[in-house]
Coordinates of N, CA and C in Angstrom, one line a residue:
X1 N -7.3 11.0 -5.3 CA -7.3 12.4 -5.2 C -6.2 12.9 -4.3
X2 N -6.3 12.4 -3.3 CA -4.8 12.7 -2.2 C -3.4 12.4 -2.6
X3 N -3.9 11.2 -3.2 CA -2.4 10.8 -3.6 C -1.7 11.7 -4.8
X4 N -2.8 12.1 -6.0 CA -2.0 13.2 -6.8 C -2.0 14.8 -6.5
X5 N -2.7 14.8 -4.4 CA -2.2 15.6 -4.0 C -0.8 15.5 -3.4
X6 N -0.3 14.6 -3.4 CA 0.8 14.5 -2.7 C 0.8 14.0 -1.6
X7 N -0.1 13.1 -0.8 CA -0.2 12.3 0.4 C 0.2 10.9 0.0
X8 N 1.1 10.6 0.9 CA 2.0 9.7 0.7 C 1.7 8.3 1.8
X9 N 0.4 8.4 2.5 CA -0.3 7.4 3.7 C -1.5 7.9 3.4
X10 N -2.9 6.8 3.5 CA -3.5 7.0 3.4 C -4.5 6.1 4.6
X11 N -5.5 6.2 5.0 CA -6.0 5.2 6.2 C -7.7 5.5 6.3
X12 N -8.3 4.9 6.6 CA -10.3 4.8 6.8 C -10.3 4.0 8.3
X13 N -10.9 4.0 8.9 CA -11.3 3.1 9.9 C -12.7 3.9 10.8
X14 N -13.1 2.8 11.5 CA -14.4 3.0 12.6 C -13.9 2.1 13.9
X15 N -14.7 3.1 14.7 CA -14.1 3.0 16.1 C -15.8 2.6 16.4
X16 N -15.8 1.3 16.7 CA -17.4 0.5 17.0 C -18.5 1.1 18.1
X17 N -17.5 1.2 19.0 CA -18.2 1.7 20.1 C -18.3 3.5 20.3
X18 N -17.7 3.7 20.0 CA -18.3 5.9 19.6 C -19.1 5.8 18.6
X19 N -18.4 4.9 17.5 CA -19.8 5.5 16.2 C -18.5 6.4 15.7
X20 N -17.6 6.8 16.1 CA -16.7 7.7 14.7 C -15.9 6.8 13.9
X21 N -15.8 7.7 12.6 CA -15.2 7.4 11.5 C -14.0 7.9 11.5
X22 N -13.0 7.9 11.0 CA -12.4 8.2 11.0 C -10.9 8.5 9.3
X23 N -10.5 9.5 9.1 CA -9.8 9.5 7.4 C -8.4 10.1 8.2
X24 N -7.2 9.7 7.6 CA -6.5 10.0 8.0 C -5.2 9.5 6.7
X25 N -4.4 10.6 6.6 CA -3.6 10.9 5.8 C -2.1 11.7 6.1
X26 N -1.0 11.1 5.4 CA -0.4 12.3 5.3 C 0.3 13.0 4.0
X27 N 0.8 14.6 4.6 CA 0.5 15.5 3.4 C 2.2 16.3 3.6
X28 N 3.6 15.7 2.8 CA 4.8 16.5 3.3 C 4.8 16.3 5.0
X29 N 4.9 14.6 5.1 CA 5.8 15.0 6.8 C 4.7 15.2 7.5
X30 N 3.0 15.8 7.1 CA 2.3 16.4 8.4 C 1.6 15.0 8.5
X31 N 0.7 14.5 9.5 CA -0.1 14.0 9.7 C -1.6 14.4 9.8
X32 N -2.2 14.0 8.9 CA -4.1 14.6 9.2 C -4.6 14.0 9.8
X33 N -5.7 13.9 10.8 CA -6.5 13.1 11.3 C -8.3 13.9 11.4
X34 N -9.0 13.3 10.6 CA -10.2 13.8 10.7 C -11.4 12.7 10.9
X35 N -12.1 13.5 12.2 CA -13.1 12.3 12.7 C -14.2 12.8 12.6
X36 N -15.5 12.2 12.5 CA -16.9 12.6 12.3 C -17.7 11.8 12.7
X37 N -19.0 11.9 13.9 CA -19.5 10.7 14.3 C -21.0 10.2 13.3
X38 N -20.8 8.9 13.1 CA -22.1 8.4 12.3 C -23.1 8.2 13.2
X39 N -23.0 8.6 14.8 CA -23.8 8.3 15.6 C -24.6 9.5 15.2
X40 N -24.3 10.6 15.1 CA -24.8 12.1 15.3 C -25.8 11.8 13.6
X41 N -25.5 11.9 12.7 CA -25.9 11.5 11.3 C -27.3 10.6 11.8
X42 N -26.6 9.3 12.2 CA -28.2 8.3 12.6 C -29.2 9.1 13.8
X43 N -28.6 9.7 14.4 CA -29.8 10.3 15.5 C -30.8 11.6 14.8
X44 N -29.8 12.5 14.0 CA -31.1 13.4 13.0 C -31.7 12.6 12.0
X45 N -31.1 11.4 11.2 CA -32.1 10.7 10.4 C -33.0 9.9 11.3
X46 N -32.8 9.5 12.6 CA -34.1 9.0 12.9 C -35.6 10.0 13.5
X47 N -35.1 11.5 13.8 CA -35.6 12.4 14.0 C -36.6 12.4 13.0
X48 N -35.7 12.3 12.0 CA -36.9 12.9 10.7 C -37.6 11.4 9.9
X49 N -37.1 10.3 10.3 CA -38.0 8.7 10.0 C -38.2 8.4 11.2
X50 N -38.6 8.6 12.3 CA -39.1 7.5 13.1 C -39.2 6.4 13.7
X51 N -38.9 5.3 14.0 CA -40.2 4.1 14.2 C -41.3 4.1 14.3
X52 N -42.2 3.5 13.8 CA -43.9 3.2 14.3 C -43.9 1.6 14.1
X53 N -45.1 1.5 14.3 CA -45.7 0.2 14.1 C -45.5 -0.6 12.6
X54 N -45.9 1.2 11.5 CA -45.9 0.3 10.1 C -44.6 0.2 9.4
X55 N -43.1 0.1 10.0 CA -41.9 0.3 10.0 C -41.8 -1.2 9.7
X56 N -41.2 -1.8 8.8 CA -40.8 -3.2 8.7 C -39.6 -3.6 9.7
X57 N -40.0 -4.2 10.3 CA -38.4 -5.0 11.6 C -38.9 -4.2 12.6
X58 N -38.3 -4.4 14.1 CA -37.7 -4.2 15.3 C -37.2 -2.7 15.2
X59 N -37.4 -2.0 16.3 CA -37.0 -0.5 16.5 C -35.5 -0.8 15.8
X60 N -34.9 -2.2 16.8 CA -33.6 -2.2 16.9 C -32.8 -2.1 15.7
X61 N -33.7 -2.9 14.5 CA -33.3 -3.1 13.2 C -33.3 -1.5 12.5
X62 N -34.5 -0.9 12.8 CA -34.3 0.4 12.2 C -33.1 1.6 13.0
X63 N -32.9 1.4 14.0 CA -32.0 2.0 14.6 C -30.6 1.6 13.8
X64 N -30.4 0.4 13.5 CA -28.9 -0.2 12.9 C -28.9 0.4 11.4
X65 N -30.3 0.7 10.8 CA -30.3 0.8 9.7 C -29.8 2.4 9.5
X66 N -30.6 3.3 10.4 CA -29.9 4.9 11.0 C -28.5 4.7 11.2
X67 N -28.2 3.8 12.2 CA -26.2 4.0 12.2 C -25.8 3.2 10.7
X68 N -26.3 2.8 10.3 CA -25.4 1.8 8.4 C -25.7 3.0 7.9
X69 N -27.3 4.3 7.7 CA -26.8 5.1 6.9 C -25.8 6.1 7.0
X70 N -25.9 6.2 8.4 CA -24.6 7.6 9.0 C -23.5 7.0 8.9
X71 N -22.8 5.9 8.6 CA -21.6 6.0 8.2 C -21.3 5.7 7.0
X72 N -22.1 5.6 5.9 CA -22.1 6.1 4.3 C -22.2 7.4 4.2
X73 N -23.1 7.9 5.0 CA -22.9 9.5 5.2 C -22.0 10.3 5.3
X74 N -21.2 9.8 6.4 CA -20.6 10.2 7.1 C -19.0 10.0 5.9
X75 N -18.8 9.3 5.7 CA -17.9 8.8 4.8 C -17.8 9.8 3.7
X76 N -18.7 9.6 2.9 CA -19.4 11.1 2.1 C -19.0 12.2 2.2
X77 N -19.9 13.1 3.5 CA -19.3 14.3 3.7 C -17.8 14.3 4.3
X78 N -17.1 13.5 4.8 CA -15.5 13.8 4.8 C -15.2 13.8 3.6
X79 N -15.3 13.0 2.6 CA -14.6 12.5 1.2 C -14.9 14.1 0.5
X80 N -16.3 14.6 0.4 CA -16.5 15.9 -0.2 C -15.7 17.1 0.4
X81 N -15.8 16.6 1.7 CA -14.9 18.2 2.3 C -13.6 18.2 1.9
X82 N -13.2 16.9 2.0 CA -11.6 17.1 2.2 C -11.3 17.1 0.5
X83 N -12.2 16.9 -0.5 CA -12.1 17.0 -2.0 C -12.1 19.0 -2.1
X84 N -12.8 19.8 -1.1 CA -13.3 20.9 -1.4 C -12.1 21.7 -0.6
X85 N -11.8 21.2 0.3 CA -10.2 22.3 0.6 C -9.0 22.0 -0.2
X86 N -8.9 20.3 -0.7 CA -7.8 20.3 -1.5 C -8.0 21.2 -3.3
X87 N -9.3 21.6 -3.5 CA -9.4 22.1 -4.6 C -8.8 23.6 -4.0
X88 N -9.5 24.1 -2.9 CA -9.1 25.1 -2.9 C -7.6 25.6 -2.2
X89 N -7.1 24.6 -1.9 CA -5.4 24.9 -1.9 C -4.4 24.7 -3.3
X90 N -5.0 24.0 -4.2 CA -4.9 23.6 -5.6 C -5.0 24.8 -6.6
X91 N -5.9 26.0 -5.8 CA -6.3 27.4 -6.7 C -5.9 28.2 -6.2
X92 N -4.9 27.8 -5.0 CA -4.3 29.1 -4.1 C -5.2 30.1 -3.0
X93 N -6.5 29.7 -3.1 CA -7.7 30.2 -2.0 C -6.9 30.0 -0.6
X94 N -6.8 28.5 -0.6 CA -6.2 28.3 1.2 C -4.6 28.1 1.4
X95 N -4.1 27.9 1.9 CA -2.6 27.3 2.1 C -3.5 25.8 2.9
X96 N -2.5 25.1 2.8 CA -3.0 23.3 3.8 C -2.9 23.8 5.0
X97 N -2.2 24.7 5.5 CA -2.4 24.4 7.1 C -3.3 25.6 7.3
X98 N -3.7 26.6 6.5 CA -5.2 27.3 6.9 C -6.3 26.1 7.0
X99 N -6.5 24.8 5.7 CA -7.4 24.0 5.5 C -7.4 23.3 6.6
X100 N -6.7 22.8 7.0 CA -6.1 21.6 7.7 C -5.8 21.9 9.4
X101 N -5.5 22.7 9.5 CA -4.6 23.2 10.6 C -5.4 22.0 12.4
X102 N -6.8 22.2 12.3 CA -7.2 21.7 13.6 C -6.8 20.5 13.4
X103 N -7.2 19.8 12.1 CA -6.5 18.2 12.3 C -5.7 17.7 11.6
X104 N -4.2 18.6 11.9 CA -2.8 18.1 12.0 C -2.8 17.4 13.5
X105 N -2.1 16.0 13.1 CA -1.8 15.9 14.6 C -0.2 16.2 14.9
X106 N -0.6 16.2 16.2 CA 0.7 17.0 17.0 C 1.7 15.4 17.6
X107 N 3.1 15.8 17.8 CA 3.7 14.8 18.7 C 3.1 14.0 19.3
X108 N 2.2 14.8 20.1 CA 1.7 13.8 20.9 C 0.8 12.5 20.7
X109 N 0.1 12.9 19.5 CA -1.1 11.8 18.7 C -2.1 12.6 19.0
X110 N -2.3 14.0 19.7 CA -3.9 15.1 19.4 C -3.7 15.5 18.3
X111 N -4.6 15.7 17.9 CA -5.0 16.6 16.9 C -4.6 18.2 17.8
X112 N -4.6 19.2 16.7 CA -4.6 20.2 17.4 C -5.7 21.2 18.1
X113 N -6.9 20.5 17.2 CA -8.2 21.0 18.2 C -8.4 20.5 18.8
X114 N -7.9 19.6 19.4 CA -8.0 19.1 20.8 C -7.4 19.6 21.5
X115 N -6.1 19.6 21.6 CA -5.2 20.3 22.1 C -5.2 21.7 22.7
X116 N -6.3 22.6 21.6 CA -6.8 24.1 22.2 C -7.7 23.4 22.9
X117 N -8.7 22.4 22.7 CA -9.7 22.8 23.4 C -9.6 22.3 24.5
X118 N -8.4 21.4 25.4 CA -7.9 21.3 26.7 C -7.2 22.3 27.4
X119 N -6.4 23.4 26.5 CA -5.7 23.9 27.0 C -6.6 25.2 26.9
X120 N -8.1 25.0 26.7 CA -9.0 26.4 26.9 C -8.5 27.8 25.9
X121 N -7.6 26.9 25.2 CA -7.6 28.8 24.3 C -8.2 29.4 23.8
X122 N -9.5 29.2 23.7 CA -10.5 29.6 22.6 C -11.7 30.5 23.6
X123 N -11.4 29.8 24.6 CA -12.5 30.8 25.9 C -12.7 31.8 25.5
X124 N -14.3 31.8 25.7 CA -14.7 33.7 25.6 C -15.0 34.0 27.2
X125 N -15.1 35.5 26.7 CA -15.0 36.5 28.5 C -14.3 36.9 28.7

């Protein structure tokens, strides 16, 4: 799909110890970088499954089984979003850098919502 959008790099990876995922592309020259944690994903699915006693395996095994589903998850909901702003730059709804704009990254290797959100520009008051 990116590629007969015109992204010319394309990349997946996980970062072991945060738990993020990470999709990363580029689109004309820009760079995207979009990250999402499967930690967050495994902590509401265990909210709503539990462990108990009549759970087959070790807390620990169900806990691994919460972080394996949040990054299928997690995988998922990037793959769908980033399918649903390129349809809608495709129908003229967005421009890419309305879709895109927080994660272009910058010179530096931030992203750009990072970059506000150190440099506080978004402060209310």
């Amino acid at each position: 799909m990116l590629k007969q959008f015109g992204c010319t790099k394309f990349a997946t990876g996980e970062d072991f110890d945060t738990g993020e995922l990470f999709v990363q592309f580029e689109h004309r020259g820009r760079m995207v970088s979009l990250i999402a944690s499967s930690k967050g994903y495994a902590a509401a699915w265990l909210k709503e499954n539990p462990y108990n006693n009549r759970r087959k395996g070790t807390k620990a095994d169900h806990e691994a089984k919460a972080l394996e589903k949040g990054g299928t998850a997690v995988y998922s909901i990037l793959r769908d979003w980033v399918k649903g702003q390129v349809t809608a730059i495709e129908i003229g709804m967005l421009s890419f850098e309305s879709a895109f704009l927080s994660h272009i990254l910058l010179p530096s290797g931030k992203r750009v919502i990072e970059h506000v959100e150190e440099q506080k520009l978004l402060e209310g008051k």
